[in-house]
PDB file of C-alpha atoms and ligand atoms in Angstrom:
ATOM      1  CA  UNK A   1      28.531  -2.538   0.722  1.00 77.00           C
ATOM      2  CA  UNK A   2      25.265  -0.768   1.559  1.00 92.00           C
ATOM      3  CA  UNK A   3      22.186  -2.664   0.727  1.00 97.00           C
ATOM      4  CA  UNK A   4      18.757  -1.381  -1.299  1.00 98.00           C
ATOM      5  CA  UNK A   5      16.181  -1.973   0.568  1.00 98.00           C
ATOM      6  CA  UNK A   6      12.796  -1.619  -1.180  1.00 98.00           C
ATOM      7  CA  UNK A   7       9.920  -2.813   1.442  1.00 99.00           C
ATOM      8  CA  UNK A   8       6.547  -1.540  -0.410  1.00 99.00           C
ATOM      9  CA  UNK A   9       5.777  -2.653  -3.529  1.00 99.00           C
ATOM     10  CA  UNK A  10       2.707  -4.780  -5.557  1.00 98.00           C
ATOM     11  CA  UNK A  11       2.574  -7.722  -7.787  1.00 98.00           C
ATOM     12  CA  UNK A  12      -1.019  -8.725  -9.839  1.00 98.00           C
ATOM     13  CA  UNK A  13      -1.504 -10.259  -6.534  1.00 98.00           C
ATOM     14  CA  UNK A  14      -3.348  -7.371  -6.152  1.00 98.00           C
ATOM     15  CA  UNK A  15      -3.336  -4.175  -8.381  1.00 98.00           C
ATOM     16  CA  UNK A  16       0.254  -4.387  -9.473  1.00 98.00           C
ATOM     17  CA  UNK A  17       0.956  -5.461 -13.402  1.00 98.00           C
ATOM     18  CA  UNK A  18       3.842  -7.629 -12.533  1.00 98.00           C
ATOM     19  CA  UNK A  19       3.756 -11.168 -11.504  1.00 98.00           C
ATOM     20  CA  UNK A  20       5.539 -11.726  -8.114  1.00 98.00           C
ATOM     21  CA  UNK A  21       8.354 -13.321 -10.109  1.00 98.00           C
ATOM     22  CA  UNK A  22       8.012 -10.933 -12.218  1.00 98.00           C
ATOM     23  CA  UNK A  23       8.258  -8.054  -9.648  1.00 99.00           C
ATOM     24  CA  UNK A  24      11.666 -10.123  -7.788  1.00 99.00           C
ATOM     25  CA  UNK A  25      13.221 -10.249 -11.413  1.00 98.00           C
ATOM     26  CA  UNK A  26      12.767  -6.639 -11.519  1.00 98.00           C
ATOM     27  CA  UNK A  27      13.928  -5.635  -8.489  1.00 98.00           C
ATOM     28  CA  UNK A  28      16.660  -8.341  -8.862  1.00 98.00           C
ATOM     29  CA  UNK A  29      17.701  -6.115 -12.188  1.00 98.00           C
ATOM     30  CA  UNK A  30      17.850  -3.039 -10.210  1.00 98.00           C
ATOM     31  CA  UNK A  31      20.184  -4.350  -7.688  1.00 98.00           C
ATOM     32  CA  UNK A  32      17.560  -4.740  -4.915  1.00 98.00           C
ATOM     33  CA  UNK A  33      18.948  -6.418  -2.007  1.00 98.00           C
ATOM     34  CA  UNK A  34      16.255  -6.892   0.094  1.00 98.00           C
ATOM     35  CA  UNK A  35      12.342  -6.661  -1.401  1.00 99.00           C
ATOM     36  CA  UNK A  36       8.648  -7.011   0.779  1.00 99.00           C
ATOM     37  CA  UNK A  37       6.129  -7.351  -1.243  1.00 99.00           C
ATOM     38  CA  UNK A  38       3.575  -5.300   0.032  1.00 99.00           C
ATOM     39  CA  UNK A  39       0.110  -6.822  -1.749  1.00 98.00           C
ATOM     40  CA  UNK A  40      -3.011  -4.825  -0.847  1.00 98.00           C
ATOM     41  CA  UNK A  41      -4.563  -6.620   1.898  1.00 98.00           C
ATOM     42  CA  UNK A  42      -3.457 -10.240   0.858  1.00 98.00           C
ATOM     43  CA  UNK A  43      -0.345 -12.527   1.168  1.00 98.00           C
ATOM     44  CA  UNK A  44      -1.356 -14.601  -1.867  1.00 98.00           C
ATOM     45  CA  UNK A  45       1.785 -13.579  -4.059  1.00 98.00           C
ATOM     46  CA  UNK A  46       4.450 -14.441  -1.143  1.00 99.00           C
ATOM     47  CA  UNK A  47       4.900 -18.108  -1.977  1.00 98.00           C
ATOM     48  CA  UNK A  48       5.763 -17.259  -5.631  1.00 98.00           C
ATOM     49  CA  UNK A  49       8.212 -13.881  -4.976  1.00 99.00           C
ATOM     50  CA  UNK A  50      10.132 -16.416  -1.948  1.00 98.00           C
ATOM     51  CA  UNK A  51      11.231 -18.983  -5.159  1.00 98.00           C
ATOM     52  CA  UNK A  52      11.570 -16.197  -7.297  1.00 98.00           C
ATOM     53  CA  UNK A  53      13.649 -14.351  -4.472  1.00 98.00           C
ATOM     54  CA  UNK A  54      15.616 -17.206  -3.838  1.00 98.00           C
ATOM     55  CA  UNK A  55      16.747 -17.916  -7.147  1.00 98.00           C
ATOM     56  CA  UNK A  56      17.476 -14.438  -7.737  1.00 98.00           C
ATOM     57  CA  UNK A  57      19.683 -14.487  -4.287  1.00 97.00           C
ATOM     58  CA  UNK A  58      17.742 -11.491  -3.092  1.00 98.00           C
ATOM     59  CA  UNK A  59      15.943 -11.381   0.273  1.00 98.00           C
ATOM     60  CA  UNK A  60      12.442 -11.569   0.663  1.00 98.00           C
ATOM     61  CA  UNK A  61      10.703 -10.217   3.388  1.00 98.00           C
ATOM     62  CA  UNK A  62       6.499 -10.653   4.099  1.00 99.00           C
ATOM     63  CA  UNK A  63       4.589  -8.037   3.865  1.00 99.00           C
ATOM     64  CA  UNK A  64       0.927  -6.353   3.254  1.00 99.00           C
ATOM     65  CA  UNK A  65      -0.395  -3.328   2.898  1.00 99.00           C
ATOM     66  CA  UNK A  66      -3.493  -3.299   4.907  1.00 99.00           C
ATOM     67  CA  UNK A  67      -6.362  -0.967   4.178  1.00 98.00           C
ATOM     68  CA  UNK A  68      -7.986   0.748   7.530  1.00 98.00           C
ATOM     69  CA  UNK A  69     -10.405   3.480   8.476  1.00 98.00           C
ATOM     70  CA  UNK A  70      -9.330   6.081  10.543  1.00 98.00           C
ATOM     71  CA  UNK A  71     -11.413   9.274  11.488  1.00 97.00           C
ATOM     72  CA  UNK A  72     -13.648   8.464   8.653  1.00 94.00           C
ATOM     73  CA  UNK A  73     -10.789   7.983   5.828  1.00 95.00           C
ATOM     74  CA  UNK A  74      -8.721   5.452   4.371  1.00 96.00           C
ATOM     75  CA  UNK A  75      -4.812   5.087   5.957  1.00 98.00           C
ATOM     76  CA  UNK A  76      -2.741   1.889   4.542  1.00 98.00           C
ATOM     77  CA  UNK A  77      -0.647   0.180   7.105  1.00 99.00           C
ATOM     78  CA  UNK A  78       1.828  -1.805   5.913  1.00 99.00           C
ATOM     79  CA  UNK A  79       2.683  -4.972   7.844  1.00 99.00           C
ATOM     80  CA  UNK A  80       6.448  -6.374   7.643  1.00 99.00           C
ATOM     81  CA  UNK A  81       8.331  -9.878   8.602  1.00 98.00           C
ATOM     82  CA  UNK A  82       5.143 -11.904  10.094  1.00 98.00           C
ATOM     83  CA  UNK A  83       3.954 -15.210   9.757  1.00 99.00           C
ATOM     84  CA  UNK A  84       1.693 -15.222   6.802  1.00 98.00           C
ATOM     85  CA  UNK A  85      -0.386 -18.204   8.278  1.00 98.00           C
ATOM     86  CA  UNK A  86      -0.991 -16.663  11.458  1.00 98.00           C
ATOM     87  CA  UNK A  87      -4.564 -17.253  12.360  1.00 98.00           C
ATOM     88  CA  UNK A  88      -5.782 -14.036  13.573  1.00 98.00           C
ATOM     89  CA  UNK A  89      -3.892 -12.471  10.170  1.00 99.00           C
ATOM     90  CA  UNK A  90      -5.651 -15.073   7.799  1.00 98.00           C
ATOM     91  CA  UNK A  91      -9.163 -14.297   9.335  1.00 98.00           C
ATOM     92  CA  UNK A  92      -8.457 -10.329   9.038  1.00 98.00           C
ATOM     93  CA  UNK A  93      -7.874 -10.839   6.045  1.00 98.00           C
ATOM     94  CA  UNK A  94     -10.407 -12.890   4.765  1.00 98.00           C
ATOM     95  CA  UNK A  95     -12.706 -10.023   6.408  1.00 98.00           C
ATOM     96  CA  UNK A  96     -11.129  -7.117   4.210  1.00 98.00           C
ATOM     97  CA  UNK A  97     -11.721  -9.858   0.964  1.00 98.00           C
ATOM     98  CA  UNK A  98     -15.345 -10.301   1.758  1.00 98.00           C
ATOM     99  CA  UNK A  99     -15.652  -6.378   2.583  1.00 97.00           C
ATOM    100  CA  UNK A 100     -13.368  -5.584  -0.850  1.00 97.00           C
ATOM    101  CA  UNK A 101     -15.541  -7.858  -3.017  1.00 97.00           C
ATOM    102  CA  UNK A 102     -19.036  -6.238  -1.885  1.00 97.00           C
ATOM    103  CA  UNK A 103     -17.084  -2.768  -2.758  1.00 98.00           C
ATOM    104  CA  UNK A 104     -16.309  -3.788  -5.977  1.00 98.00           C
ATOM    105  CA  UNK A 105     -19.724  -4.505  -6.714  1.00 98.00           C
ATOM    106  CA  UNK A 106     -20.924  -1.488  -5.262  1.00 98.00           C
ATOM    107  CA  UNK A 107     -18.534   0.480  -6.972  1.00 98.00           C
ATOM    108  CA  UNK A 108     -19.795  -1.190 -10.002  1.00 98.00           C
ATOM    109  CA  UNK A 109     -23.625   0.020  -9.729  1.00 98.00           C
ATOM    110  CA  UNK A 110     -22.388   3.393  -9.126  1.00 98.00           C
ATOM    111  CA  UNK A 111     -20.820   3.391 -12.292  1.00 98.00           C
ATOM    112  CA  UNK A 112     -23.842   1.606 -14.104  1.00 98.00           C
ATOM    113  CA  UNK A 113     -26.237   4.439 -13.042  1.00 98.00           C
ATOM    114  CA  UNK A 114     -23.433   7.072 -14.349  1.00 97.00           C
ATOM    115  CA  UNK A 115     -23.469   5.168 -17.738  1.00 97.00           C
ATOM    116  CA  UNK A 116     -21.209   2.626 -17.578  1.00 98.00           C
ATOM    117  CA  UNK A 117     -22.471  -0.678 -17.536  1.00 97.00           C
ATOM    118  CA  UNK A 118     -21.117  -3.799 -16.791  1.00 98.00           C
ATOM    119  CA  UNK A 119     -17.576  -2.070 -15.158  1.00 98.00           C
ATOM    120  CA  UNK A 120     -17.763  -4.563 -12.266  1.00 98.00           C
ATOM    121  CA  UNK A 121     -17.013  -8.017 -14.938  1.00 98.00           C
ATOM    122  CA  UNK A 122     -15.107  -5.284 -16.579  1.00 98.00           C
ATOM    123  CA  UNK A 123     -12.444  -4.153 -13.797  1.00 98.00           C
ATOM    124  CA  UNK A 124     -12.524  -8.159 -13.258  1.00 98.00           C
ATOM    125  CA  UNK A 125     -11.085  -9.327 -16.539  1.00 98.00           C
ATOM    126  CA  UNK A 126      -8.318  -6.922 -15.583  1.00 98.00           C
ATOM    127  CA  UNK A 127      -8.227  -8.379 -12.128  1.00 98.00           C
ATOM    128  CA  UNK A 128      -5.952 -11.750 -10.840  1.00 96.00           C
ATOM    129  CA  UNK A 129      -7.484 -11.543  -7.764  1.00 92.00           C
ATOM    130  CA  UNK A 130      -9.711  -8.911  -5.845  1.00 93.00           C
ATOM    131  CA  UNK A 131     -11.029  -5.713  -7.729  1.00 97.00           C
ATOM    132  CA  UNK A 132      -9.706  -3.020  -6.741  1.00 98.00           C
ATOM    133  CA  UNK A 133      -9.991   0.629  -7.553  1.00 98.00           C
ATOM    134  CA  UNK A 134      -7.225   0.627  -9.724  1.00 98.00           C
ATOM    135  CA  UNK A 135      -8.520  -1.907 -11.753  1.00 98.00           C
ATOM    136  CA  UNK A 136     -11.710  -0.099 -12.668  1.00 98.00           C
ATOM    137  CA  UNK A 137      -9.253   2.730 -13.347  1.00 98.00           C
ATOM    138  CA  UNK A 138      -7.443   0.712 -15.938  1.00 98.00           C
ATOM    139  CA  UNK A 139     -10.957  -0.378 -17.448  1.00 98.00           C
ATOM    140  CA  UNK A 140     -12.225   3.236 -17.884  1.00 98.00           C
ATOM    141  CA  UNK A 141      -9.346   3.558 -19.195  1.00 98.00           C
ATOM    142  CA  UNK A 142      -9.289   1.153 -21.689  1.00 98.00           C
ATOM    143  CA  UNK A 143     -13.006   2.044 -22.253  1.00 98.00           C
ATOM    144  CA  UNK A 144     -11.736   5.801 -23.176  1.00 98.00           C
ATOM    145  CA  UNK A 145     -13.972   7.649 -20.649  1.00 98.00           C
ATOM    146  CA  UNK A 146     -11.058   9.043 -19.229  1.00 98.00           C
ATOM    147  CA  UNK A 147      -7.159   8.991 -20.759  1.00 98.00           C
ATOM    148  CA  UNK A 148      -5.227   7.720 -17.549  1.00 98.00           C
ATOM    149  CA  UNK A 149      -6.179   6.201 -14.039  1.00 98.00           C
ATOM    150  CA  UNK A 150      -5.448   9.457 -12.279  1.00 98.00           C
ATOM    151  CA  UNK A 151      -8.456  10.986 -14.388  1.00 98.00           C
ATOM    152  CA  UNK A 152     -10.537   7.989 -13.615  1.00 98.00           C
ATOM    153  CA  UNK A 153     -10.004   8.814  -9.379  1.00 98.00           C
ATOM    154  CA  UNK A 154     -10.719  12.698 -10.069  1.00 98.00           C
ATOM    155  CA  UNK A 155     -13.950  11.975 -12.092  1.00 98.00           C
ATOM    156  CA  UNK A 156     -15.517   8.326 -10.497  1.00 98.00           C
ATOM    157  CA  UNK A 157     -13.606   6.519  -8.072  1.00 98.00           C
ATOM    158  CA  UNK A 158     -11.955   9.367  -5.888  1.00 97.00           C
ATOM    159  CA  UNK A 159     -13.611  10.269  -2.631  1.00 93.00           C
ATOM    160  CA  UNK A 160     -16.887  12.384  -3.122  1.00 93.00           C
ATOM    161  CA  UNK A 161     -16.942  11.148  -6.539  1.00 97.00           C
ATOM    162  CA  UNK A 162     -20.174   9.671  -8.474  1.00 97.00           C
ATOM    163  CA  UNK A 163     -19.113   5.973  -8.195  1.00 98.00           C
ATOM    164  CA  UNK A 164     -16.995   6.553  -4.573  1.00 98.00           C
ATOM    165  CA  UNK A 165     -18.143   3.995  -2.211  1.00 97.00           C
ATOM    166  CA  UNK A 166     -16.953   4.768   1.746  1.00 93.00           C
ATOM    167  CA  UNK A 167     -15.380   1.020   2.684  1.00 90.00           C
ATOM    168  CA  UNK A 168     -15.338   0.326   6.219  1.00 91.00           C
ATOM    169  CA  UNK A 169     -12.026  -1.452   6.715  1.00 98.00           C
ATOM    170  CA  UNK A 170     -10.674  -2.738   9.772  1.00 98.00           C
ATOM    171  CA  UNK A 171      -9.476  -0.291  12.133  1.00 98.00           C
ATOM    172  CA  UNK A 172      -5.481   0.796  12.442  1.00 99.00           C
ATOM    173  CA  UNK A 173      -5.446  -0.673  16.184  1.00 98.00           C
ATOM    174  CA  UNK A 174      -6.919  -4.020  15.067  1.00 98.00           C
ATOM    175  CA  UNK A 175      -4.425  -3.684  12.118  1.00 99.00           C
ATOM    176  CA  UNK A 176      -1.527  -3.047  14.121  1.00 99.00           C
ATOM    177  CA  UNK A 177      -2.341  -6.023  16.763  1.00 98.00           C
ATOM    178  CA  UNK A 178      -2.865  -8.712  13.907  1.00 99.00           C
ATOM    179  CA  UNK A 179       0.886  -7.723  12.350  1.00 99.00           C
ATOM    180  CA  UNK A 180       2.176  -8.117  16.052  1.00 98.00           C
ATOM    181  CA  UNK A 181       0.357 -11.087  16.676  1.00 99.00           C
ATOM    182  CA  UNK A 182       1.713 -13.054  13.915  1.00 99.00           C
ATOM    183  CA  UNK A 183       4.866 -11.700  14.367  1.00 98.00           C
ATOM    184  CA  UNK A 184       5.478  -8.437  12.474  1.00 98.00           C
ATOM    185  CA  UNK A 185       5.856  -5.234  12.669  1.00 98.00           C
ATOM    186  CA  UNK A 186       3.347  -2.250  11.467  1.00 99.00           C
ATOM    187  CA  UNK A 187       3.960   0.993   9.411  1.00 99.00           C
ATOM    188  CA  UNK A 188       2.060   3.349   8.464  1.00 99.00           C
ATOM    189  CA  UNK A 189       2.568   3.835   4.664  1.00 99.00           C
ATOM    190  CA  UNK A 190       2.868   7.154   2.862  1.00 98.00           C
ATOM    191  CA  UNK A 191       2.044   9.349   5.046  1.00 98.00           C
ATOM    192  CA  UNK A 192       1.528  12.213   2.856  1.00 97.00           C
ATOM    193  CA  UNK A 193      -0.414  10.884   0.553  1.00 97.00           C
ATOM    194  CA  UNK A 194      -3.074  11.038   2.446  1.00 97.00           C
ATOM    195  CA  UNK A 195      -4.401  14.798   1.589  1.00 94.00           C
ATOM    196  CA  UNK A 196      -3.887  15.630   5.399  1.00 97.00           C
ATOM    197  CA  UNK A 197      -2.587  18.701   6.988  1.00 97.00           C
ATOM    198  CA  UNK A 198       0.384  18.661   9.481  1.00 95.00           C
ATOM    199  CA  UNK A 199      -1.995  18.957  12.073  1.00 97.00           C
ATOM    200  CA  UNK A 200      -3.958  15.403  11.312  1.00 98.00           C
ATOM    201  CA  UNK A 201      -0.533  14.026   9.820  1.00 98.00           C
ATOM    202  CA  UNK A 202       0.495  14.061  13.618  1.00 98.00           C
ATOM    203  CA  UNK A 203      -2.764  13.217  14.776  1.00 98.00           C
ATOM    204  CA  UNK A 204      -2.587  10.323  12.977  1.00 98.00           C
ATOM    205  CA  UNK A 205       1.026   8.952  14.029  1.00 98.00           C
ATOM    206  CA  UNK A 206       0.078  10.008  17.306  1.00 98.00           C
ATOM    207  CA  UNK A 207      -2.765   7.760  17.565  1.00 98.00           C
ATOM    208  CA  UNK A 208      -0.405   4.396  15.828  1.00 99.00           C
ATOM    209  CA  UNK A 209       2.106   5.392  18.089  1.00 98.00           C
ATOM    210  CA  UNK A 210      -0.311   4.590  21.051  1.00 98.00           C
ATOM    211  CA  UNK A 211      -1.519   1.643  19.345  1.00 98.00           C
ATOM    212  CA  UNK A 212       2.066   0.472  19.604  1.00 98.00           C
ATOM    213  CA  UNK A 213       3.120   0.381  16.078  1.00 98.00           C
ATOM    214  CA  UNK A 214       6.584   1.125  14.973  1.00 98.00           C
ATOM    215  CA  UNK A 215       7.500   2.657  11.916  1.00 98.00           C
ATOM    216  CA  UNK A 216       6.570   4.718   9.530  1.00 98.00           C
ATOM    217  CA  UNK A 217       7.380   4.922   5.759  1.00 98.00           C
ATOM    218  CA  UNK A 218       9.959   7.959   5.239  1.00 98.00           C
ATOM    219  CA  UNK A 219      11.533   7.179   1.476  1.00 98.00           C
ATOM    220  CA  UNK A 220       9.029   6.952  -1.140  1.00 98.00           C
ATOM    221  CA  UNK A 221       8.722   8.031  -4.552  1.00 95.00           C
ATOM    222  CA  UNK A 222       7.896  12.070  -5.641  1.00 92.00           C
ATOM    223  CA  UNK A 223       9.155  13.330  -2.370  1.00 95.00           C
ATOM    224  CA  UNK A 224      11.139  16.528  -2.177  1.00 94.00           C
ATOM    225  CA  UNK A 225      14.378  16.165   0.201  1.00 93.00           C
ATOM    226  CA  UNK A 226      11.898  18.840   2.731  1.00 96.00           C
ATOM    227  CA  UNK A 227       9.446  16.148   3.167  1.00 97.00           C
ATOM    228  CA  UNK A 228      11.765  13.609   3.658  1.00 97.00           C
ATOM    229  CA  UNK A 229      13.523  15.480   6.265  1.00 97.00           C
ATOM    230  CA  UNK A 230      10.589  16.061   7.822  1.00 97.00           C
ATOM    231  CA  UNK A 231       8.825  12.589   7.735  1.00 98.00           C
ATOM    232  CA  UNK A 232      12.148  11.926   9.115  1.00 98.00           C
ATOM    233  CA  UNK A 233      11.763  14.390  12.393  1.00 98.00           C
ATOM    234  CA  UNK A 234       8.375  13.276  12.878  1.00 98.00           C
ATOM    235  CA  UNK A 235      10.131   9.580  13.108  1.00 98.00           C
ATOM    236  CA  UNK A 236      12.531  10.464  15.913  1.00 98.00           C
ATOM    237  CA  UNK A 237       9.867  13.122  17.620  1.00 98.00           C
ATOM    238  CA  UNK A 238       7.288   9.932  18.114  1.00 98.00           C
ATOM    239  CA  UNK A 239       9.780   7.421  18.576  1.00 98.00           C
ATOM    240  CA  UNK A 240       8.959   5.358  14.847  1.00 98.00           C
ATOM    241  CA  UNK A 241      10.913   2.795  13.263  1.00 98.00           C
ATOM    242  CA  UNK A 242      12.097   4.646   9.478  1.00 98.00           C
ATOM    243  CA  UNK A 243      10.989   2.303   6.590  1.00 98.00           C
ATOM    244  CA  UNK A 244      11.578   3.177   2.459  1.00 98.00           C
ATOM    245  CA  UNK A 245       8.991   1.921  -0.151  1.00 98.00           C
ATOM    246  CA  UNK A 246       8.391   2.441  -3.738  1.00 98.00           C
ATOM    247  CA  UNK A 247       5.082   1.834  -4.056  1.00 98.00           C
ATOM    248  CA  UNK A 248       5.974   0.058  -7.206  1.00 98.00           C
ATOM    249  CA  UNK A 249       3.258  -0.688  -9.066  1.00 98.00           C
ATOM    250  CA  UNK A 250       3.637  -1.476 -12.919  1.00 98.00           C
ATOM    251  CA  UNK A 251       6.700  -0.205 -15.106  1.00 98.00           C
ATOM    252  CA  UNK A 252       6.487   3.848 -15.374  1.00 97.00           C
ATOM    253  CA  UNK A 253       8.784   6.684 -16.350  1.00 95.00           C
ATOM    254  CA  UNK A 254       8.295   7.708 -12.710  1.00 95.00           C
ATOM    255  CA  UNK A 255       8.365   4.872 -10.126  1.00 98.00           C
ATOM    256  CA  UNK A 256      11.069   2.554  -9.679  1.00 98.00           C
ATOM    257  CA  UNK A 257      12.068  -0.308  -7.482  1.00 98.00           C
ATOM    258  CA  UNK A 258      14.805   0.673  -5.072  1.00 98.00           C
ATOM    259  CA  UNK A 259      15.411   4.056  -6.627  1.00 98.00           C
ATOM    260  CA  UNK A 260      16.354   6.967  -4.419  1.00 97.00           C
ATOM    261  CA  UNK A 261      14.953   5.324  -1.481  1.00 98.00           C
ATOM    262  CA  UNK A 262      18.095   6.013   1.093  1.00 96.00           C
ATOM    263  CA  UNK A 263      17.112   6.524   4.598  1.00 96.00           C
ATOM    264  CA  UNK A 264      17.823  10.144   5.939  1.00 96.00           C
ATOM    265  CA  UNK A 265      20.578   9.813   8.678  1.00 94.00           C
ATOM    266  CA  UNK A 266      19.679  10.122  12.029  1.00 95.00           C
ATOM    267  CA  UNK A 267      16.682   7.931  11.521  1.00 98.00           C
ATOM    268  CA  UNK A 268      16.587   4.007  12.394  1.00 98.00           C
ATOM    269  CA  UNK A 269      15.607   1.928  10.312  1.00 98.00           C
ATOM    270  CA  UNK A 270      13.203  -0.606  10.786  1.00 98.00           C
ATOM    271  CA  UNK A 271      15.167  -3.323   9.125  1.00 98.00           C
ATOM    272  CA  UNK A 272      17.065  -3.787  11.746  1.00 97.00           C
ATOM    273  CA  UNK A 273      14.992  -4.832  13.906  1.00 96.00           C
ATOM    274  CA  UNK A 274      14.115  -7.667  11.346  1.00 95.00           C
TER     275      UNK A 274
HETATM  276  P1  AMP B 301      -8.506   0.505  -3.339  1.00 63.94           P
HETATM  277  O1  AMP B 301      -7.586  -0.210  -2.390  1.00 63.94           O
HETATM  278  O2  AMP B 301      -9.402  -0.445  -4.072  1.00 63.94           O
HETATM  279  O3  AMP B 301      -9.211   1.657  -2.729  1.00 63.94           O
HETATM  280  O4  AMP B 301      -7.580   1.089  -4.486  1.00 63.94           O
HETATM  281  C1  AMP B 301      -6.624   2.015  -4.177  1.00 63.94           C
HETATM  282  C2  AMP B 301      -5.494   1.923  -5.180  1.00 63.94           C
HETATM  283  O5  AMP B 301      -5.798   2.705  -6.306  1.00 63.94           O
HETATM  284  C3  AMP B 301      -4.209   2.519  -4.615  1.00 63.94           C
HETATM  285  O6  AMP B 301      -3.461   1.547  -3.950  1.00 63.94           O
HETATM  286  C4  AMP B 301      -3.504   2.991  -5.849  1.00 63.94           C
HETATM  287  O7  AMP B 301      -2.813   1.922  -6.448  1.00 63.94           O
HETATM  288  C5  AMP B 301      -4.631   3.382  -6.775  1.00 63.94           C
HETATM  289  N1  AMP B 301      -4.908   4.841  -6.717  1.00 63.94           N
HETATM  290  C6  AMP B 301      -5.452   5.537  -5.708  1.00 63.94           C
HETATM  291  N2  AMP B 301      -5.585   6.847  -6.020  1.00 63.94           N
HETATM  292  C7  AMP B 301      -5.096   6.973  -7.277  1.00 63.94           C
HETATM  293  C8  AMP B 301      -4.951   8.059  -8.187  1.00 63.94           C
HETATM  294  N3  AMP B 301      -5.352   9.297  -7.873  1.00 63.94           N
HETATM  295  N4  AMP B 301      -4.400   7.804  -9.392  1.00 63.94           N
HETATM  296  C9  AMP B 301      -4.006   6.563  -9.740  1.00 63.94           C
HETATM  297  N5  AMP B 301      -4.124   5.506  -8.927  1.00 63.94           N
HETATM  298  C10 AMP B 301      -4.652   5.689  -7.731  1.00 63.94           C
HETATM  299 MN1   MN B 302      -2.402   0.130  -5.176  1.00 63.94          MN
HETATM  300 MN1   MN B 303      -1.141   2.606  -0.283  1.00 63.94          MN
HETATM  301 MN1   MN B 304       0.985   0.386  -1.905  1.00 63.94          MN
END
């Protein structure tokens, strides 16, 4: 039997709804064989998905999904199978907390002078751990300045927006070395979600490839088979590792753990190099 692999996915670690046992339960239900949770830029929901994933009898694997600066804009690279207590990856990311937590508060004055106050203990309440973007979605949200967190991107939080602050994350390089260092193994997630042309898409893998990282995410969700195929060719062209991902976050009529997420042929997939 073929397994379902779903490596990307978020708990309330970080912006996702779900608990981490939550999350394993789900992707348990869906017949899931092996999950990573993928938390944005902490490993604080591991220890709770690995009992959850064990009692389920699914196989958990580490992961993160690291935010990073490149050429002025934000690229998430996931990190996959590394030891979570690694030094150098404990101090990185206790440097993206400290530089996600003066964000949040930035982001938060933004909004004040556009009229909403007190968004920042807001976005907060709504928050488990570290505010993120998506949380002050969900709060305008619930505030009704805007009917659904894609609204709340377009009109605050989205780049060039009124409450938009530019984060300086780590850089992919140091990204990539910190995942190797403890271990892992880096991909660069969604690639084409990124609002870049062909011509920067390959700029971009160009410059991880160099930086030595492996993979890159080819099965996501809202793809046509075209861009799969040709995430896929851009794989085997640069010499990348395939990887799949939901990109789960909360339960949706469009987003599903370990749905549609099979690997174009030709491709290898990063799992096996687990
Ligand atoms: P942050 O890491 O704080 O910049 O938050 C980014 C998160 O916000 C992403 O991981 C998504 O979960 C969510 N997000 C980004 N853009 C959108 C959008 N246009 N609509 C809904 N959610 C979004
Ligand atoms: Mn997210
Ligand atoms: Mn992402
Ligand atoms: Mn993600």
């Amino acid at each position: 039997m073929t397994k379902i692999y779903d490596l990307h996915c978020h708990s309330t670690a970080s912006d996702g709804v779900l608990s981490p046992t939550e999350v394993v339960q789900r992707a348990a239900e869906q017949g899931v064989n092996v999950l990573a949770l993928c938390d944005h830029d902490t490993v604080c929901g591991i220890d709770e998905a690995r009992l959850a994933a064990k009692e389920m009898g699914i196989e958990l694997v580490t992961g993160v999904e690291i935010s990073t600066t490149w050429e002025g804009r934000g690229i998430h690279i996931v990190g996959l199978n590394f030891d979570k207590t690694h030094p150098k990856m404990t101090a990185l990311l206790a440097q993206q907390k400290a530089l996600r937590e003066k964000r949040a508060l930035e982001i938060g004055e933004k909004l004040e002078k556009a009229g909403i106050p007190n968004a920042y203990e807001g976005a907060k309440t709504l928050a488990n751990g570290e505010v993120t973007r998506a949380h002050y979605a969900r709060y305008l949200v619930q505030l009704g300045k805007v009917s659904n967190d894609g609204q709340a991107f377009k009109r605050y939080l989205g780049q060039g927006k009124s409450a938009f602050v530019k984060a300086e994350w780590v850089d992919i390089s140091t990204a990539i070395e910190t995942i190797q260092a403890a271990g892992g193994m880096a991909v660069i997630a969604h690639p084409l979600r990124y609002k870049l042309t062909g011509k920067w898409i390959r700029r971009l893998i160009t410059d991880f490839k160099t930086w030595g990282g492996e993979a890159m995410e080819i099965s996501g969700y809202g793809q046509t088979k075209d861009q799969r195929q040709m995430l896929a060719r851009w794989a085997n062209e640069f010499g990348l590792f395939g990887s799949v991902g939901s990109d789960f976050h909360f339960p949706c009529g469009w987003v599903e753990l370990g749905k549609n997420l099979d690997l174009p042929e030709g491709v290898e997939p990063i799992w096996e190099r687990f």
